Tab-separated table of C-alpha atoms in Angstrom:
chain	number	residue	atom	x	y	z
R	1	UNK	CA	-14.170	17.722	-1.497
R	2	UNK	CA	-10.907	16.583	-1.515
R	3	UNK	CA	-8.844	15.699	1.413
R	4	UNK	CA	-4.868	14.685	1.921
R	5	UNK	CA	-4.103	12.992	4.795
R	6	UNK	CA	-0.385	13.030	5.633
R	7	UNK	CA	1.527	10.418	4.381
R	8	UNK	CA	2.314	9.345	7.755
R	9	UNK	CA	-0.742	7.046	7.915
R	10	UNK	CA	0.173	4.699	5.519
R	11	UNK	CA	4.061	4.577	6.374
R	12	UNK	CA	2.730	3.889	9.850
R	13	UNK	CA	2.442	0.625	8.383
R	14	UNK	CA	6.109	0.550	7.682
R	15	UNK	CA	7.211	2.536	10.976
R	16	UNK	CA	5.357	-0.395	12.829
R	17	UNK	CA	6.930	-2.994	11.034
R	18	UNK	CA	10.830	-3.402	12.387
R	19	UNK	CA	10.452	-0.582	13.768
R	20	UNK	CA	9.978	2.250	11.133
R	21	UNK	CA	12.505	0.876	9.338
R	22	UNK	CA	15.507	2.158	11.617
R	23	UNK	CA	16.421	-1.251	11.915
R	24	UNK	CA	16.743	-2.189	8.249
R	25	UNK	CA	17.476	-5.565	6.570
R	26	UNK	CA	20.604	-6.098	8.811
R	27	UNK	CA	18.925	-5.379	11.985
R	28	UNK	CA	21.492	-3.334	13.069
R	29	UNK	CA	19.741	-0.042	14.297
R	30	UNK	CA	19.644	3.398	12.363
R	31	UNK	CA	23.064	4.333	10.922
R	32	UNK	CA	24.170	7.326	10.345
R	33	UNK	CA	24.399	9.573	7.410
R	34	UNK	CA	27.924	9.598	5.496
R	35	UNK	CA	27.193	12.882	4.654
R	36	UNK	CA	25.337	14.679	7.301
R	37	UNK	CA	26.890	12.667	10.107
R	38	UNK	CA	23.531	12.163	12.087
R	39	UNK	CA	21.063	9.846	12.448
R	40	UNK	CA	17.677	11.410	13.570
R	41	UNK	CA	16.008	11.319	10.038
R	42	UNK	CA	17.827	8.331	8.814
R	43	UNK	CA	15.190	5.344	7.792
R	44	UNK	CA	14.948	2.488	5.667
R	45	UNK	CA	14.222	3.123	2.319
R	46	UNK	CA	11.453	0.757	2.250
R	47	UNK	CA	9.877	3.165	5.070
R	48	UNK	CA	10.841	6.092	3.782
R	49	UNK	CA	8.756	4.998	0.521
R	50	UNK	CA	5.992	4.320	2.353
R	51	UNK	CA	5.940	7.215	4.330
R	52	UNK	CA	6.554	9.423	1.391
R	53	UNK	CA	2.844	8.147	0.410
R	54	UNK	CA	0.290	10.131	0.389
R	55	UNK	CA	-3.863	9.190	1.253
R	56	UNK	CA	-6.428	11.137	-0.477
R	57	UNK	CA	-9.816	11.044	0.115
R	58	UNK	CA	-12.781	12.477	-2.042
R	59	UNK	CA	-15.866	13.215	-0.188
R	60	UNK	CA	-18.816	13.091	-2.739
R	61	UNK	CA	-22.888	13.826	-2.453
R	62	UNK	CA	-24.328	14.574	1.176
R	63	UNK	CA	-26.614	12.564	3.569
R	64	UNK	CA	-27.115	9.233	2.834
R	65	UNK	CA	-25.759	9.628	-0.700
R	66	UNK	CA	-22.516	10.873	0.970
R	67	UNK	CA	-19.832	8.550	-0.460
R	68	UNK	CA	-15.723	8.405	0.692
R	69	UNK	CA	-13.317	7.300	-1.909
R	70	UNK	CA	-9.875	6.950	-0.291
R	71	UNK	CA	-6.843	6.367	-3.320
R	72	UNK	CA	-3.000	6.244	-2.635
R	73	UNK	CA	-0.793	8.809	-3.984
R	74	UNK	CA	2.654	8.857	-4.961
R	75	UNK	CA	4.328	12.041	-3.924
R	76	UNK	CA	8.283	12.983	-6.019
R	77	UNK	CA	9.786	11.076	-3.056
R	78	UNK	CA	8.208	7.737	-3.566
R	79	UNK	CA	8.300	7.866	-7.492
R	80	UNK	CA	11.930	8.626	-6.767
R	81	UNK	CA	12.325	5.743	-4.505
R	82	UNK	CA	10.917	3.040	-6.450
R	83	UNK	CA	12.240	0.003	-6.942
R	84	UNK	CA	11.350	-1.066	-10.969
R	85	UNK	CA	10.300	1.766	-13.722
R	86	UNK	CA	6.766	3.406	-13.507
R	87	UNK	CA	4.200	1.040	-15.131
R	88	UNK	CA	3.168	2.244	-19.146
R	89	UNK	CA	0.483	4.925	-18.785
R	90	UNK	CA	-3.574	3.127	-19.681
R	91	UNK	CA	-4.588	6.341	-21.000
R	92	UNK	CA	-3.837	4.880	-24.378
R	93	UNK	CA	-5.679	1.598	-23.471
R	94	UNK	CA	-8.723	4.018	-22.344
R	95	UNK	CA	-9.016	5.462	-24.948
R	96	UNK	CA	-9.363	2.614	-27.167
R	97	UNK	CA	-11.667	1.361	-25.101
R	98	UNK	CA	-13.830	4.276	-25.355
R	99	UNK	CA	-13.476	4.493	-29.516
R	100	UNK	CA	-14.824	0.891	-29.659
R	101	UNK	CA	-17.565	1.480	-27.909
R	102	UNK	CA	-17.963	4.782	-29.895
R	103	UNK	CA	-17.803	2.168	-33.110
R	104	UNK	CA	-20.730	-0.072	-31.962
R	105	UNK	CA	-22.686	3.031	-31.126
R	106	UNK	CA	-22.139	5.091	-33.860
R	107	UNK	CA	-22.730	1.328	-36.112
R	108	UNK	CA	-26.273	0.880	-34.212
R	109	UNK	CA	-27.264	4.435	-34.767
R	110	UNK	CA	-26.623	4.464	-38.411
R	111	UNK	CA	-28.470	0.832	-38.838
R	112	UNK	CA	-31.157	2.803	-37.335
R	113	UNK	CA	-31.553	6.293	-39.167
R	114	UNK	CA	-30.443	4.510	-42.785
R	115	UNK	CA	-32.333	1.271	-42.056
R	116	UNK	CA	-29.480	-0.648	-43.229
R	117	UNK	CA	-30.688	-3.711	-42.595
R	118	UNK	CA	-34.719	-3.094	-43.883
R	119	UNK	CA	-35.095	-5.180	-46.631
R	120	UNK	CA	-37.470	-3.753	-47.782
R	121	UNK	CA	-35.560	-0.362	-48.190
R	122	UNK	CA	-32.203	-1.203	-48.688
R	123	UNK	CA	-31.955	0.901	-51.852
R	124	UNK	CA	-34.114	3.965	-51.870
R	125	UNK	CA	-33.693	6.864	-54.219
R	126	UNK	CA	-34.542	10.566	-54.027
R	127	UNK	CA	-36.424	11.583	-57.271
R	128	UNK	CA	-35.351	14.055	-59.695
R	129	UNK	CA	-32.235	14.916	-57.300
R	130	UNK	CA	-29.346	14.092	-59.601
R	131	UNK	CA	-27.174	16.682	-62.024
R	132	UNK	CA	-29.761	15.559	-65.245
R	133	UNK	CA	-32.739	15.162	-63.126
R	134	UNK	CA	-32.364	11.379	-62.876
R	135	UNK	CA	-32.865	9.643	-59.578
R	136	UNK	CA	-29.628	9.570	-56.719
R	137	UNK	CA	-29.829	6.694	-53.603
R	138	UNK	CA	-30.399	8.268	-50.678
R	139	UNK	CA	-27.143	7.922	-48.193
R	140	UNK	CA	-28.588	9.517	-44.984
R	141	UNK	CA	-26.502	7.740	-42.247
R	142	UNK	CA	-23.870	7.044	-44.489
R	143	UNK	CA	-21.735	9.002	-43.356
R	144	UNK	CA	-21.775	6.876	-39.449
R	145	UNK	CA	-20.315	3.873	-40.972
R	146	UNK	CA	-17.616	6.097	-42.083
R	147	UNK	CA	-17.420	7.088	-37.897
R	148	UNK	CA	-17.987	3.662	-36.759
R	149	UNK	CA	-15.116	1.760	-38.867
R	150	UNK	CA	-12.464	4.266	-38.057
R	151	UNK	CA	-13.386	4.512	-34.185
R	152	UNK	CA	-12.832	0.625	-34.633
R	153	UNK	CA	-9.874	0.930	-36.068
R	154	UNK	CA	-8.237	3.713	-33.800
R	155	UNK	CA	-9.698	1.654	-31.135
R	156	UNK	CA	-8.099	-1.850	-31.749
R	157	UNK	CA	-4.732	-0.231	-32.449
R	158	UNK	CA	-4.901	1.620	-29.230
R	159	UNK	CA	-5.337	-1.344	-27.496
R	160	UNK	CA	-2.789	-3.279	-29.028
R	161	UNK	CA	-0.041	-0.854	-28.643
R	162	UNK	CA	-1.259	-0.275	-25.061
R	163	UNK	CA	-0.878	-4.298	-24.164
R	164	UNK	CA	2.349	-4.377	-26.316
R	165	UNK	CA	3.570	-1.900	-23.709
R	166	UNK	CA	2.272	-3.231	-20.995
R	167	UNK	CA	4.213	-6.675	-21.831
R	168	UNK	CA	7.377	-5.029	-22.780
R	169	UNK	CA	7.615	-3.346	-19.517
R	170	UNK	CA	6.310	-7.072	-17.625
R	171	UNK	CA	8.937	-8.644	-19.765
R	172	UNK	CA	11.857	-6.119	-18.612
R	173	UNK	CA	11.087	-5.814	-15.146
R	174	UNK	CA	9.612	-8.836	-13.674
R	175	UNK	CA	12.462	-11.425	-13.739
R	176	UNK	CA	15.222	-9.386	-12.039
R	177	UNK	CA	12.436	-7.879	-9.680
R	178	UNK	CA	13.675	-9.955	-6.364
R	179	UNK	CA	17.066	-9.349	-6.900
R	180	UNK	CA	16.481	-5.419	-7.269
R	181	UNK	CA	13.973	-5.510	-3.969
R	182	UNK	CA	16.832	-7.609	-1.821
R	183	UNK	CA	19.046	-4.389	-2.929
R	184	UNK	CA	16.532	-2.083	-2.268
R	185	UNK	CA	16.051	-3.267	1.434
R	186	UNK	CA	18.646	-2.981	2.502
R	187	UNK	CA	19.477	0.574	1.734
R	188	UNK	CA	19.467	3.942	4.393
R	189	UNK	CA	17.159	7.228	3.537
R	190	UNK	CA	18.615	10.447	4.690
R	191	UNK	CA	15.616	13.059	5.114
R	192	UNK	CA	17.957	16.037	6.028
R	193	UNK	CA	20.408	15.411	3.267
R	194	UNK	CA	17.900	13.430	0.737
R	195	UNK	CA	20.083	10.858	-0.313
R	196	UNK	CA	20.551	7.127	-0.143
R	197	UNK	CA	23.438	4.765	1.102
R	198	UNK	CA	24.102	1.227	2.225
R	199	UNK	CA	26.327	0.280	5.474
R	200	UNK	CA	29.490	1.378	4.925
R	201	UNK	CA	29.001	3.170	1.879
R	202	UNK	CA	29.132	6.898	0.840
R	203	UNK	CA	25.955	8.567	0.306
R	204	UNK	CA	24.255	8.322	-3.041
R	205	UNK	CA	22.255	10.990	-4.828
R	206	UNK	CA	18.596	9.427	-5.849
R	207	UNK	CA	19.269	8.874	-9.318
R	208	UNK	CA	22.640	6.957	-8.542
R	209	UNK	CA	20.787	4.649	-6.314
R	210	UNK	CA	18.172	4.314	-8.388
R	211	UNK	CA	21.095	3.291	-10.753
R	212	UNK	CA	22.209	0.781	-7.940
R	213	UNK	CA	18.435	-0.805	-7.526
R	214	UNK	CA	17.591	-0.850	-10.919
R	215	UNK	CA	20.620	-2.462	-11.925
R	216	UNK	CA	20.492	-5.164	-9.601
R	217	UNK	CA	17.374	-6.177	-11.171
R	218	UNK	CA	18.256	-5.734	-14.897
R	219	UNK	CA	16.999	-3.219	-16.398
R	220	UNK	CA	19.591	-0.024	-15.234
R	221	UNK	CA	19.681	0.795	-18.311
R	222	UNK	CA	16.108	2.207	-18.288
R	223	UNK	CA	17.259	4.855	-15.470
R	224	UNK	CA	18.382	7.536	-18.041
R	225	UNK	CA	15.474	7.132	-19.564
R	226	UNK	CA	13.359	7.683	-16.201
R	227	UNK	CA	15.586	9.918	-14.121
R	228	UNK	CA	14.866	10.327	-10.159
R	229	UNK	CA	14.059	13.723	-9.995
């Protein structure tokens, strides 16, 4: 059973700390919206992210089996608010992961129904089976060792490409990541109007500030690939 608890809980965290964000990087209380004019649903972005969270819990078994598995959740809001690009996707690393050990079992199973390593049997033949009535090697199990070296293949290049990923997006992200967090502080979320500024500043649709943030810390450029909304 599956439960969402509103996003509140977490951001609590961030309401708490200076004050649910309505008193920002500058300290300077909640300012108002360039476009709305009002202030009531103004926060810091870094609240606003965190309140945009979500907590799920999973409820699983019953009695003393019952288990509680509580994960965070990023809601539109929070993906939109993010300060670097979403991390590369694991499914690909996964599923290597799960074709290698598809390789060694499908490699152990064959060893055992073709006995590829009894001596004593390594070549066997099937009388009489052949086109002329001569004698044909028996290949029962062959046919996993075929299975087994291309799930280890598939498997190893998943994982490559997955880590080659992984590092690209490490490599693009992590040096300007201070830089693009000092800019992302001290920005303003709107609720009412959903859009971003800074003091003094118009307001900013999502995917310009996003523009802003990312920018700050190097990689802008990535924003058209991974638009706000």
């Amino acid at each position: 059973m599956a439960e969402i608890v509103d996003g509140a809980g977490i951001g609590g965290a961030g309401s708490g700390s200076g004050a649910g964000g309505r008193e920002g990087a500058g300290g300077g209380g909640p300012l108002a919206c360039p476009r709305c004019g009002r202030e009531d649903q103004v926060l810091g972005v870094a609240a606003a992210y965190l309140r945009a969270k979500a907590e799920l819990k999973e409820e699983t078994g019953s009695g003393e089996d019952a288990k509680t598995t509580t994960r965070a959740e990023n809601s539109a809001l929070s993906k939109a608010l993010s300060v670097t690009p979403t991390e590369p996707d694991t499914n690909m690393g996964c599923w290597g992961a799960t074709l290698l050990l598809v390789s060694v079992g499908t490699f152990v199973w064959g060893g055992i129904v073709g006995k590829w390593f009894d001596t004593e049997s390594a070549v066997r033949f099937l009388p009489g089976t052949g086109p002329d009535g001569s004698s044909l090697p028996v290949t029962s199990g062959a046919y996993l060792g075929w299975i087994s070296g291309a799930a280890l293949v598939i498997g190893v290049l998943l994982l490559a490409l997955s880590r080659r990923s992984l590092r690209a997006w490490r490599r693009r992200t992590e040096p300007g990541r201070t830089a693009a967090d000092r800019v992302w502080s001290e920005a303003w979320y709107c609720g009412r109007c959903g859009t971003a500024h800074f003091s003094g500043e118009r307001a900013m649709s999502l995917q310009e500030f996003r523009v802003r943030v990312w920018s700050a810390g190097g990689y802008g450029d990535l924003a058209a690939r991974h638009p706000a909304i």
